[in-house]
Amino acid sequence: MVGSSHEALHRIFQKDPALLTRALQRVLHVPFPEPHEIAALNVDLTEIEPVERRVDTLLRAETDEGTYLLVVESQGKVDDRKRGSWPYYLSYLYEKYRCEPVLIVITQSSATAKWASRPIQLGFRDWHSLTVRPLVLGPDNVPVITSERQAERDVPLAVLSAMTHGRGPQAPAILESLASALRTIDPDSAAVFVQFVDSCLADPQAKQMWRDLMTAIQYFWRHPLAEQVREEGRIQDRQEMTLRILEWRGIPVPEAVRERVSACADLDQLEVWAQRAVHATDAAELFAEE
């Protein structure tokens, strides 16, 4: 599902894995070797019993220099819990696959990018037993693409530019150039990219402008894949709203309740649960009449 900017920011690399290595080479100037094969892997890093741990996107890149695991984390805000989880992800993945893991963080926030780029050093002051240095893609280094010709040369990178910079005075030029570039690619890919951008635009004016541009290009919005993706987004929004209402009201949400709500894809049922969440005194009351 891509109903949120968090999902869209990392899932674009599942749609076009090669975009990630291009970003490492061109944006961060990291001499990452040219991959001749990239495959998506299972993102679940949960062990048999303990707490669930899951990365956002995990890709395996085969290069002439060896095999690398590209761990992509979409980060909306500063979260000091990552000081423990990110080193865990990398250590676990190395132990499981015996391939070198590379952590890439993507964010729409300059402050979050600055925080995420700081090395995580575990141990005592003068002797660090483990150091993690994330590579960070954010508004301070992802290129601002406002030229149609530039956007057409690398449509996925233009999509990433819109997702990262789609606010303020640059937004109209970024979105207009991308809208023109989307005409040059296949409708299936365009429909997915349209939804990624729509999910990431937090500025109401930019979002409305984007929708107006896409309405002018009618076949994107009529495309069945676009409709399917929008439906998935509505379902995710309703799931999150139901759980958020309980949390706002200070009602504990057991994992079993969270899993049942998150697994439901019936909008009508989710609407019923959301209404019950407004008055419930216990999370289990969502399902009382079922």
PDB file of C-alpha atoms in Angstrom:
ATOM      1  CA  MET A   1       0.000   0.000   0.000  1.00  0.00           C
ATOM      2  CA  VAL A   2       1.201   3.528  -0.689  1.00  0.00           C
ATOM      3  CA  GLY A   3      -1.264   5.622   1.243  1.00  0.00           C
ATOM      4  CA  SER A   4       1.454   7.524   3.127  1.00  0.00           C
ATOM      5  CA  SER A   5       4.640   9.418   2.337  1.00  0.00           C
ATOM      6  CA  HIS A   6       6.572   6.945   4.521  1.00  0.00           C
ATOM      7  CA  GLU A   7       5.585   4.083   2.211  1.00  0.00           C
ATOM      8  CA  ALA A   8       6.078   5.987  -1.027  1.00  0.00           C
ATOM      9  CA  LEU A   9       9.547   7.246  -0.112  1.00  0.00           C
ATOM     10  CA  HIS A  10      11.026   3.762   0.121  1.00  0.00           C
ATOM     11  CA  ARG A  11       8.740   1.859  -2.276  1.00  0.00           C
ATOM     12  CA  ILE A  12       9.904   3.934  -5.224  1.00  0.00           C
ATOM     13  CA  PHE A  13      13.145   1.946  -4.943  1.00  0.00           C
ATOM     14  CA  GLN A  14      11.173  -1.296  -5.175  1.00  0.00           C
ATOM     15  CA  LYS A  15       9.568   0.038  -8.351  1.00  0.00           C
ATOM     16  CA  ASP A  16      12.947   1.045  -9.831  1.00  0.00           C
ATOM     17  CA  PRO A  17      15.820  -0.525  -7.825  1.00  0.00           C
ATOM     18  CA  ALA A  18      18.433   0.959 -10.151  1.00  0.00           C
ATOM     19  CA  LEU A  19      17.340   4.435  -9.010  1.00  0.00           C
ATOM     20  CA  LEU A  20      18.898   3.696  -5.623  1.00  0.00           C
ATOM     21  CA  THR A  21      22.355   2.972  -6.978  1.00  0.00           C
ATOM     22  CA  ARG A  22      22.126   6.018  -9.281  1.00  0.00           C
ATOM     23  CA  ALA A  23      21.268   8.136  -6.256  1.00  0.00           C
ATOM     24  CA  LEU A  24      24.259   6.768  -4.349  1.00  0.00           C
ATOM     25  CA  GLN A  25      26.583   7.516  -7.264  1.00  0.00           C
ATOM     26  CA  ARG A  26      25.216  10.854  -8.481  1.00  0.00           C
ATOM     27  CA  VAL A  27      23.667  12.437  -5.386  1.00  0.00           C
ATOM     28  CA  LEU A  28      25.867  11.187  -2.554  1.00  0.00           C
ATOM     29  CA  HIS A  29      28.962  10.636  -4.767  1.00  0.00           C
ATOM     30  CA  VAL A  30      29.514   7.212  -3.227  1.00  0.00           C
ATOM     31  CA  PRO A  31      31.586   5.035  -5.594  1.00  0.00           C
ATOM     32  CA  PHE A  32      29.122   2.162  -5.428  1.00  0.00           C
ATOM     33  CA  PRO A  33      29.953  -0.447  -8.105  1.00  0.00           C
ATOM     34  CA  GLU A  34      27.579  -0.733 -11.064  1.00  0.00           C
ATOM     35  CA  PRO A  35      25.152  -3.609 -10.353  1.00  0.00           C
ATOM     36  CA  HIS A  36      24.340  -6.088 -13.104  1.00  0.00           C
ATOM     37  CA  GLU A  37      21.417  -7.531 -11.133  1.00  0.00           C
ATOM     38  CA  ILE A  38      19.205  -6.187  -8.321  1.00  0.00           C
ATOM     39  CA  ALA A  39      16.519  -8.206  -6.517  1.00  0.00           C
ATOM     40  CA  ALA A  40      14.087  -7.349  -3.717  1.00  0.00           C
ATOM     41  CA  LEU A  41      14.326  -9.477  -0.558  1.00  0.00           C
ATOM     42  CA  ASN A  42      12.013 -10.225   2.361  1.00  0.00           C
ATOM     43  CA  VAL A  43      12.014  -7.206   4.686  1.00  0.00           C
ATOM     44  CA  ASP A  44      11.058  -9.155   7.833  1.00  0.00           C
ATOM     45  CA  LEU A  45      13.976  -9.468  10.252  1.00  0.00           C
ATOM     46  CA  THR A  46      11.960 -10.975  13.124  1.00  0.00           C
ATOM     47  CA  GLU A  47      13.612 -13.823  14.992  1.00  0.00           C
ATOM     48  CA  ILE A  48      11.701 -16.783  16.406  1.00  0.00           C
ATOM     49  CA  GLU A  49      10.306 -15.117  19.541  1.00  0.00           C
ATOM     50  CA  PRO A  50      11.478 -11.560  20.186  1.00  0.00           C
ATOM     51  CA  VAL A  51      10.093  -8.188  19.130  1.00  0.00           C
ATOM     52  CA  GLU A  52       9.112  -7.795  15.503  1.00  0.00           C
ATOM     53  CA  ARG A  53      11.718  -5.941  13.455  1.00  0.00           C
ATOM     54  CA  ARG A  54      11.155  -4.990   9.842  1.00  0.00           C
ATOM     55  CA  VAL A  55      13.132  -2.841   7.417  1.00  0.00           C
ATOM     56  CA  ASP A  56      11.287  -0.700   4.894  1.00  0.00           C
ATOM     57  CA  THR A  57      12.913  -1.933   1.678  1.00  0.00           C
ATOM     58  CA  LEU A  58      15.673  -4.505   1.222  1.00  0.00           C
ATOM     59  CA  LEU A  59      17.450  -5.043  -2.106  1.00  0.00           C
ATOM     60  CA  ARG A  60      20.277  -7.371  -3.112  1.00  0.00           C
ATOM     61  CA  ALA A  61      22.705  -5.871  -5.627  1.00  0.00           C
ATOM     62  CA  GLU A  62      25.052  -8.154  -7.558  1.00  0.00           C
ATOM     63  CA  THR A  63      28.170  -6.322  -8.753  1.00  0.00           C
ATOM     64  CA  ASP A  64      31.567  -7.244 -10.129  1.00  0.00           C
ATOM     65  CA  GLU A  65      32.987  -6.379  -6.700  1.00  0.00           C
ATOM     66  CA  GLY A  66      30.613  -8.663  -4.809  1.00  0.00           C
ATOM     67  CA  THR A  67      27.053  -8.815  -3.463  1.00  0.00           C
ATOM     68  CA  TYR A  68      25.626  -5.976  -1.373  1.00  0.00           C
ATOM     69  CA  LEU A  69      22.422  -5.666   0.638  1.00  0.00           C
ATOM     70  CA  LEU A  70      20.839  -2.218   0.279  1.00  0.00           C
ATOM     71  CA  VAL A  71      18.764  -1.451   3.369  1.00  0.00           C
ATOM     72  CA  VAL A  72      16.408   1.502   2.731  1.00  0.00           C
ATOM     73  CA  GLU A  73      14.735   3.225   5.685  1.00  0.00           C
ATOM     74  CA  SER A  74      12.119   5.975   5.205  1.00  0.00           C
ATOM     75  CA  GLN A  75      12.410   8.364   8.153  1.00  0.00           C
ATOM     76  CA  GLY A  76       9.807  11.044   8.877  1.00  0.00           C
ATOM     77  CA  LYS A  77      11.290  12.446  12.083  1.00  0.00           C
ATOM     78  CA  VAL A  78      14.071  12.086  14.615  1.00  0.00           C
ATOM     79  CA  ASP A  79      13.739   8.769  16.460  1.00  0.00           C
ATOM     80  CA  ASP A  80      16.525   7.841  18.841  1.00  0.00           C
ATOM     81  CA  ARG A  81      15.315   4.233  18.975  1.00  0.00           C
ATOM     82  CA  LYS A  82      17.025   3.815  15.593  1.00  0.00           C
ATOM     83  CA  ARG A  83      20.327   3.983  17.497  1.00  0.00           C
ATOM     84  CA  GLY A  84      19.566   0.394  18.496  1.00  0.00           C
ATOM     85  CA  SER A  85      17.504  -0.927  15.579  1.00  0.00           C
ATOM     86  CA  TRP A  86      19.725   0.160  12.677  1.00  0.00           C
ATOM     87  CA  PRO A  87      22.880  -1.562  13.970  1.00  0.00           C
ATOM     88  CA  TYR A  88      20.707  -4.616  14.687  1.00  0.00           C
ATOM     89  CA  TYR A  89      19.398  -4.688  11.101  1.00  0.00           C
ATOM     90  CA  LEU A  90      22.887  -4.536   9.613  1.00  0.00           C
ATOM     91  CA  SER A  91      24.383  -7.150  11.955  1.00  0.00           C
ATOM     92  CA  TYR A  92      21.444  -9.519  11.491  1.00  0.00           C
ATOM     93  CA  LEU A  93      21.520  -9.207   7.692  1.00  0.00           C
ATOM     94  CA  TYR A  94      25.256  -9.806   7.534  1.00  0.00           C
ATOM     95  CA  GLU A  95      24.911 -12.897   9.723  1.00  0.00           C
ATOM     96  CA  LYS A  96      21.988 -14.219   7.641  1.00  0.00           C
ATOM     97  CA  TYR A  97      23.258 -13.521   4.108  1.00  0.00           C
ATOM     98  CA  ARG A  98      27.029 -13.058   4.607  1.00  0.00           C
ATOM     99  CA  CYS A  99      26.864 -10.027   2.295  1.00  0.00           C
ATOM    100  CA  GLU A 100      27.942  -6.473   3.070  1.00  0.00           C
ATOM    101  CA  PRO A 101      24.893  -4.397   4.175  1.00  0.00           C
ATOM    102  CA  VAL A 102      24.593  -0.705   3.232  1.00  0.00           C
ATOM    103  CA  LEU A 103      22.125   1.505   5.141  1.00  0.00           C
ATOM    104  CA  ILE A 104      20.399   4.271   3.144  1.00  0.00           C
ATOM    105  CA  VAL A 105      17.983   6.654   4.899  1.00  0.00           C
ATOM    106  CA  ILE A 106      15.557   8.802   2.880  1.00  0.00           C
ATOM    107  CA  THR A 107      13.660  11.737   4.366  1.00  0.00           C
ATOM    108  CA  GLN A 108      11.742  14.875   3.385  1.00  0.00           C
ATOM    109  CA  SER A 109      13.097  16.804   6.391  1.00  0.00           C
ATOM    110  CA  SER A 110      16.446  18.626   6.503  1.00  0.00           C
ATOM    111  CA  ALA A 111      16.535  18.350  10.298  1.00  0.00           C
ATOM    112  CA  THR A 112      15.891  14.610  10.153  1.00  0.00           C
ATOM    113  CA  ALA A 113      18.542  14.222   7.447  1.00  0.00           C
ATOM    114  CA  LYS A 114      21.104  15.992   9.615  1.00  0.00           C
ATOM    115  CA  TRP A 115      20.232  13.762  12.577  1.00  0.00           C
ATOM    116  CA  ALA A 116      20.267  10.552  10.527  1.00  0.00           C
ATOM    117  CA  SER A 117      23.661  11.306   8.978  1.00  0.00           C
ATOM    118  CA  ARG A 118      25.406  11.332  12.363  1.00  0.00           C
ATOM    119  CA  PRO A 119      27.394   8.110  12.969  1.00  0.00           C
ATOM    120  CA  ILE A 120      25.996   5.701  15.548  1.00  0.00           C
ATOM    121  CA  GLN A 121      28.896   4.695  17.770  1.00  0.00           C
ATOM    122  CA  LEU A 122      28.441   1.949  20.346  1.00  0.00           C
ATOM    123  CA  GLY A 123      31.002   1.338  23.069  1.00  0.00           C
ATOM    124  CA  PHE A 124      32.954   3.703  25.307  1.00  0.00           C
ATOM    125  CA  ARG A 125      34.256   7.111  24.286  1.00  0.00           C
ATOM    126  CA  ASP A 126      37.746   6.240  23.061  1.00  0.00           C
ATOM    127  CA  TRP A 127      36.982   2.759  21.750  1.00  0.00           C
ATOM    128  CA  HIS A 128      33.874   2.128  19.703  1.00  0.00           C
ATOM    129  CA  SER A 129      33.002  -1.527  19.328  1.00  0.00           C
ATOM    130  CA  LEU A 130      30.577  -0.768  16.478  1.00  0.00           C
ATOM    131  CA  THR A 131      30.111   2.265  14.215  1.00  0.00           C
ATOM    132  CA  VAL A 132      27.185   2.675  11.791  1.00  0.00           C
ATOM    133  CA  ARG A 133      27.336   5.462   9.193  1.00  0.00           C
ATOM    134  CA  PRO A 134      24.039   5.826   7.296  1.00  0.00           C
ATOM    135  CA  LEU A 135      23.957   7.298   3.804  1.00  0.00           C
ATOM    136  CA  VAL A 136      21.180   9.906   3.727  1.00  0.00           C
ATOM    137  CA  LEU A 137      19.043  11.158   0.824  1.00  0.00           C
ATOM    138  CA  GLY A 138      17.046  14.290   1.636  1.00  0.00           C
ATOM    139  CA  PRO A 139      16.069  17.787   0.522  1.00  0.00           C
ATOM    140  CA  ASP A 140      19.640  19.077   0.909  1.00  0.00           C
ATOM    141  CA  ASN A 141      21.169  16.690  -1.649  1.00  0.00           C
ATOM    142  CA  VAL A 142      18.450  15.216  -3.890  1.00  0.00           C
ATOM    143  CA  PRO A 143      18.528  17.353  -7.065  1.00  0.00           C
ATOM    144  CA  VAL A 144      15.713  19.820  -7.776  1.00  0.00           C
ATOM    145  CA  ILE A 145      14.511  18.874 -11.274  1.00  0.00           C
ATOM    146  CA  THR A 146      12.530  21.680 -12.894  1.00  0.00           C
ATOM    147  CA  SER A 147      13.444  21.062 -16.544  1.00  0.00           C
ATOM    148  CA  GLU A 148      11.264  18.843 -18.757  1.00  0.00           C
ATOM    149  CA  ARG A 149      14.340  17.596 -20.578  1.00  0.00           C
ATOM    150  CA  GLN A 150      16.039  16.656 -17.313  1.00  0.00           C
ATOM    151  CA  ALA A 151      12.898  14.925 -16.070  1.00  0.00           C
ATOM    152  CA  GLU A 152      12.530  12.927 -19.285  1.00  0.00           C
ATOM    153  CA  ARG A 153      16.154  11.731 -19.088  1.00  0.00           C
ATOM    154  CA  ASP A 154      15.558  10.079 -15.695  1.00  0.00           C
ATOM    155  CA  VAL A 155      11.865   9.900 -14.788  1.00  0.00           C
ATOM    156  CA  PRO A 156      12.340   7.938 -11.513  1.00  0.00           C
ATOM    157  CA  LEU A 157      14.870  10.523 -10.289  1.00  0.00           C
ATOM    158  CA  ALA A 158      12.407  13.292 -11.245  1.00  0.00           C
ATOM    159  CA  VAL A 159       9.754  11.455  -9.196  1.00  0.00           C
ATOM    160  CA  LEU A 160      12.131  11.301  -6.229  1.00  0.00           C
ATOM    161  CA  SER A 161      12.782  15.043  -6.678  1.00  0.00           C
ATOM    162  CA  ALA A 162       9.044  15.793  -6.546  1.00  0.00           C
ATOM    163  CA  MET A 163       8.570  13.548  -3.512  1.00  0.00           C
ATOM    164  CA  THR A 164      11.428  15.263  -1.660  1.00  0.00           C
ATOM    165  CA  HIS A 165      10.972  18.902  -2.718  1.00  0.00           C
ATOM    166  CA  GLY A 166       7.249  19.151  -3.481  1.00  0.00           C
ATOM    167  CA  ARG A 167       6.603  22.245  -1.395  1.00  0.00           C
ATOM    168  CA  GLY A 168       7.327  25.979  -1.550  1.00  0.00           C
ATOM    169  CA  PRO A 169       8.038  28.150  -4.592  1.00  0.00           C
ATOM    170  CA  GLN A 170       9.846  25.358  -6.503  1.00  0.00           C
ATOM    171  CA  ALA A 171       6.874  23.004  -6.454  1.00  0.00           C
ATOM    172  CA  PRO A 172       5.063  24.254  -9.612  1.00  0.00           C
ATOM    173  CA  ALA A 173       8.133  23.890 -11.856  1.00  0.00           C
ATOM    174  CA  ILE A 174       9.039  20.497 -10.372  1.00  0.00           C
ATOM    175  CA  LEU A 175       5.526  19.082 -10.756  1.00  0.00           C
ATOM    176  CA  GLU A 176       4.936  20.502 -14.233  1.00  0.00           C
ATOM    177  CA  SER A 177       8.195  19.094 -15.591  1.00  0.00           C
ATOM    178  CA  LEU A 178       7.411  15.694 -14.071  1.00  0.00           C
ATOM    179  CA  ALA A 179       3.859  15.702 -15.462  1.00  0.00           C
ATOM    180  CA  SER A 180       5.259  16.209 -18.961  1.00  0.00           C
ATOM    181  CA  ALA A 181       7.913  13.517 -18.463  1.00  0.00           C
ATOM    182  CA  LEU A 182       5.329  10.951 -17.351  1.00  0.00           C
ATOM    183  CA  ARG A 183       3.780  11.101 -20.827  1.00  0.00           C
ATOM    184  CA  THR A 184       6.959   9.535 -22.203  1.00  0.00           C
ATOM    185  CA  ILE A 185       6.842   6.279 -20.190  1.00  0.00           C
ATOM    186  CA  ASP A 186       4.472   3.323 -20.086  1.00  0.00           C
ATOM    187  CA  PRO A 187       1.090   3.931 -18.372  1.00  0.00           C
ATOM    188  CA  ASP A 188       1.612   1.171 -15.788  1.00  0.00           C
ATOM    189  CA  SER A 189       4.771   2.774 -14.402  1.00  0.00           C
ATOM    190  CA  ALA A 190       3.306   6.268 -14.713  1.00  0.00           C
ATOM    191  CA  ALA A 191       0.232   5.286 -12.685  1.00  0.00           C
ATOM    192  CA  VAL A 192       2.393   4.048  -9.808  1.00  0.00           C
ATOM    193  CA  PHE A 193       4.641   7.124  -9.881  1.00  0.00           C
ATOM    194  CA  VAL A 194       1.581   9.400  -9.855  1.00  0.00           C
ATOM    195  CA  GLN A 195       0.414   7.830  -6.605  1.00  0.00           C
ATOM    196  CA  PHE A 196       3.878   7.946  -5.019  1.00  0.00           C
ATOM    197  CA  VAL A 197       4.047  11.704  -5.602  1.00  0.00           C
ATOM    198  CA  ASP A 198       0.464  12.247  -4.447  1.00  0.00           C
ATOM    199  CA  SER A 199       1.192  10.420  -1.184  1.00  0.00           C
ATOM    200  CA  CYS A 200       4.270  12.547  -0.440  1.00  0.00           C
ATOM    201  CA  LEU A 201       2.879  16.037  -1.082  1.00  0.00           C
ATOM    202  CA  ALA A 202       2.153  17.476   2.368  1.00  0.00           C
ATOM    203  CA  ASP A 203       1.482  21.004   1.096  1.00  0.00           C
ATOM    204  CA  PRO A 204      -2.273  21.205   0.262  1.00  0.00           C
ATOM    205  CA  GLN A 205      -1.664  23.662  -2.589  1.00  0.00           C
ATOM    206  CA  ALA A 206       1.013  21.464  -4.151  1.00  0.00           C
ATOM    207  CA  LYS A 207      -1.189  18.377  -3.790  1.00  0.00           C
ATOM    208  CA  GLN A 208      -4.130  20.149  -5.471  1.00  0.00           C
ATOM    209  CA  MET A 209      -1.871  21.372  -8.265  1.00  0.00           C
ATOM    210  CA  TRP A 210      -0.586  17.832  -8.822  1.00  0.00           C
ATOM    211  CA  ARG A 211      -4.121  16.448  -8.986  1.00  0.00           C
ATOM    212  CA  ASP A 212      -5.132  19.181 -11.424  1.00  0.00           C
ATOM    213  CA  LEU A 213      -2.160  18.304 -13.626  1.00  0.00           C
ATOM    214  CA  MET A 214      -3.038  14.627 -13.514  1.00  0.00           C
ATOM    215  CA  THR A 215      -6.711  15.315 -14.244  1.00  0.00           C
ATOM    216  CA  ALA A 216      -5.550  17.046 -17.414  1.00  0.00           C
ATOM    217  CA  ILE A 217      -3.750  13.800 -18.340  1.00  0.00           C
ATOM    218  CA  GLN A 218      -6.902  11.724 -18.008  1.00  0.00           C
ATOM    219  CA  TYR A 219      -5.555   8.301 -18.850  1.00  0.00           C
ATOM    220  CA  PHE A 220      -3.352   8.166 -15.731  1.00  0.00           C
ATOM    221  CA  TRP A 221      -6.317   8.517 -13.397  1.00  0.00           C
ATOM    222  CA  ARG A 222      -8.467   6.098 -15.425  1.00  0.00           C
ATOM    223  CA  HIS A 223      -5.761   3.485 -15.516  1.00  0.00           C
ATOM    224  CA  PRO A 224      -6.922   0.426 -13.506  1.00  0.00           C
ATOM    225  CA  LEU A 225      -3.609   0.147 -11.684  1.00  0.00           C
ATOM    226  CA  ALA A 226      -3.894   3.743 -10.512  1.00  0.00           C
ATOM    227  CA  GLU A 227      -7.384   3.042  -9.181  1.00  0.00           C
ATOM    228  CA  GLN A 228      -6.146  -0.081  -7.404  1.00  0.00           C
ATOM    229  CA  VAL A 229      -3.301   1.849  -5.765  1.00  0.00           C
ATOM    230  CA  ARG A 230      -5.673   4.633  -4.671  1.00  0.00           C
ATOM    231  CA  GLU A 231      -8.026   2.035  -3.170  1.00  0.00           C
ATOM    232  CA  GLU A 232      -5.118   0.523  -1.212  1.00  0.00           C
ATOM    233  CA  GLY A 233      -4.249   4.002   0.035  1.00  0.00           C
ATOM    234  CA  ARG A 234      -7.815   4.587   1.267  1.00  0.00           C
ATOM    235  CA  ILE A 235      -7.764   1.263   3.108  1.00  0.00           C
ATOM    236  CA  GLN A 236      -4.470   2.070   4.811  1.00  0.00           C
ATOM    237  CA  ASP A 237      -5.683   5.543   5.793  1.00  0.00           C
ATOM    238  CA  ARG A 238      -8.804   4.027   7.394  1.00  0.00           C
ATOM    239  CA  GLN A 239      -6.754   1.392   9.234  1.00  0.00           C
ATOM    240  CA  GLU A 240      -4.413   4.041  10.622  1.00  0.00           C
ATOM    241  CA  MET A 241      -7.304   6.324  11.578  1.00  0.00           C
ATOM    242  CA  THR A 242      -9.021   3.555  13.569  1.00  0.00           C
ATOM    243  CA  LEU A 243      -5.882   2.796  15.575  1.00  0.00           C
ATOM    244  CA  ARG A 244      -5.020   6.484  15.956  1.00  0.00           C
ATOM    245  CA  ILE A 245      -8.440   7.276  17.479  1.00  0.00           C
ATOM    246  CA  LEU A 246      -7.844   4.673  20.184  1.00  0.00           C
ATOM    247  CA  GLU A 247      -4.342   5.999  20.848  1.00  0.00           C
ATOM    248  CA  TRP A 248      -5.546   9.630  20.987  1.00  0.00           C
ATOM    249  CA  ARG A 249      -8.109   8.601  23.587  1.00  0.00           C
ATOM    250  CA  GLY A 250      -5.434   6.909  25.687  1.00  0.00           C
ATOM    251  CA  ILE A 251      -6.797   3.380  25.170  1.00  0.00           C
ATOM    252  CA  PRO A 252      -4.085   0.662  25.035  1.00  0.00           C
ATOM    253  CA  VAL A 253      -4.017  -1.205  21.713  1.00  0.00           C
ATOM    254  CA  PRO A 254      -2.917  -4.852  22.098  1.00  0.00           C
ATOM    255  CA  GLU A 255      -0.896  -6.343  19.256  1.00  0.00           C
ATOM    256  CA  ALA A 256      -3.753  -8.726  18.362  1.00  0.00           C
ATOM    257  CA  VAL A 257      -6.119  -5.772  17.822  1.00  0.00           C
ATOM    258  CA  ARG A 258      -3.512  -3.888  15.795  1.00  0.00           C
ATOM    259  CA  GLU A 259      -2.896  -6.934  13.592  1.00  0.00           C
ATOM    260  CA  ARG A 260      -6.611  -7.537  12.975  1.00  0.00           C
ATOM    261  CA  VAL A 261      -7.255  -3.927  11.978  1.00  0.00           C
ATOM    262  CA  SER A 262      -4.140  -3.832   9.784  1.00  0.00           C
ATOM    263  CA  ALA A 263      -5.154  -7.055   8.030  1.00  0.00           C
ATOM    264  CA  CYS A 264      -8.673  -5.848   7.158  1.00  0.00           C
ATOM    265  CA  ALA A 265      -9.150  -4.669   3.554  1.00  0.00           C
ATOM    266  CA  ASP A 266     -12.919  -4.028   3.800  1.00  0.00           C
ATOM    267  CA  LEU A 267     -13.547  -0.260   3.837  1.00  0.00           C
ATOM    268  CA  ASP A 268     -17.091  -0.643   5.192  1.00  0.00           C
ATOM    269  CA  GLN A 269     -15.879  -2.816   8.076  1.00  0.00           C
ATOM    270  CA  LEU A 270     -13.065  -0.396   8.843  1.00  0.00           C
ATOM    271  CA  GLU A 271     -15.584   2.468   8.914  1.00  0.00           C
ATOM    272  CA  VAL A 272     -17.649   0.554  11.505  1.00  0.00           C
ATOM    273  CA  TRP A 273     -14.563  -0.038  13.634  1.00  0.00           C
ATOM    274  CA  ALA A 274     -13.515   3.609  13.367  1.00  0.00           C
ATOM    275  CA  GLN A 275     -16.946   4.723  14.634  1.00  0.00           C
ATOM    276  CA  ARG A 276     -16.759   2.263  17.524  1.00  0.00           C
ATOM    277  CA  ALA A 277     -13.259   3.525  18.390  1.00  0.00           C
ATOM    278  CA  VAL A 278     -14.753   6.948  19.180  1.00  0.00           C
ATOM    279  CA  HIS A 279     -16.818   5.541  22.072  1.00  0.00           C
ATOM    280  CA  ALA A 280     -14.970   2.347  23.078  1.00  0.00           C
ATOM    281  CA  THR A 281     -13.508   2.023  26.579  1.00  0.00           C
ATOM    282  CA  ASP A 282     -11.430  -1.016  25.581  1.00  0.00           C
ATOM    283  CA  ALA A 283      -9.808  -1.796  22.213  1.00  0.00           C
ATOM    284  CA  ALA A 284     -11.513  -5.207  22.071  1.00  0.00           C
ATOM    285  CA  GLU A 285     -14.896  -3.441  21.869  1.00  0.00           C
ATOM    286  CA  LEU A 286     -14.184  -2.759  18.194  1.00  0.00           C
ATOM    287  CA  PHE A 287     -15.124  -6.392  17.516  1.00  0.00           C
ATOM    288  CA  ALA A 288     -17.775  -6.817  20.254  1.00  0.00           C
ATOM    289  CA  GLU A 289     -20.664  -7.606  17.911  1.00  0.00           C
ATOM    290  CA  GLU A 290     -18.755  -9.948  15.591  1.00  0.00           C
TER     291      GLU A 290
END
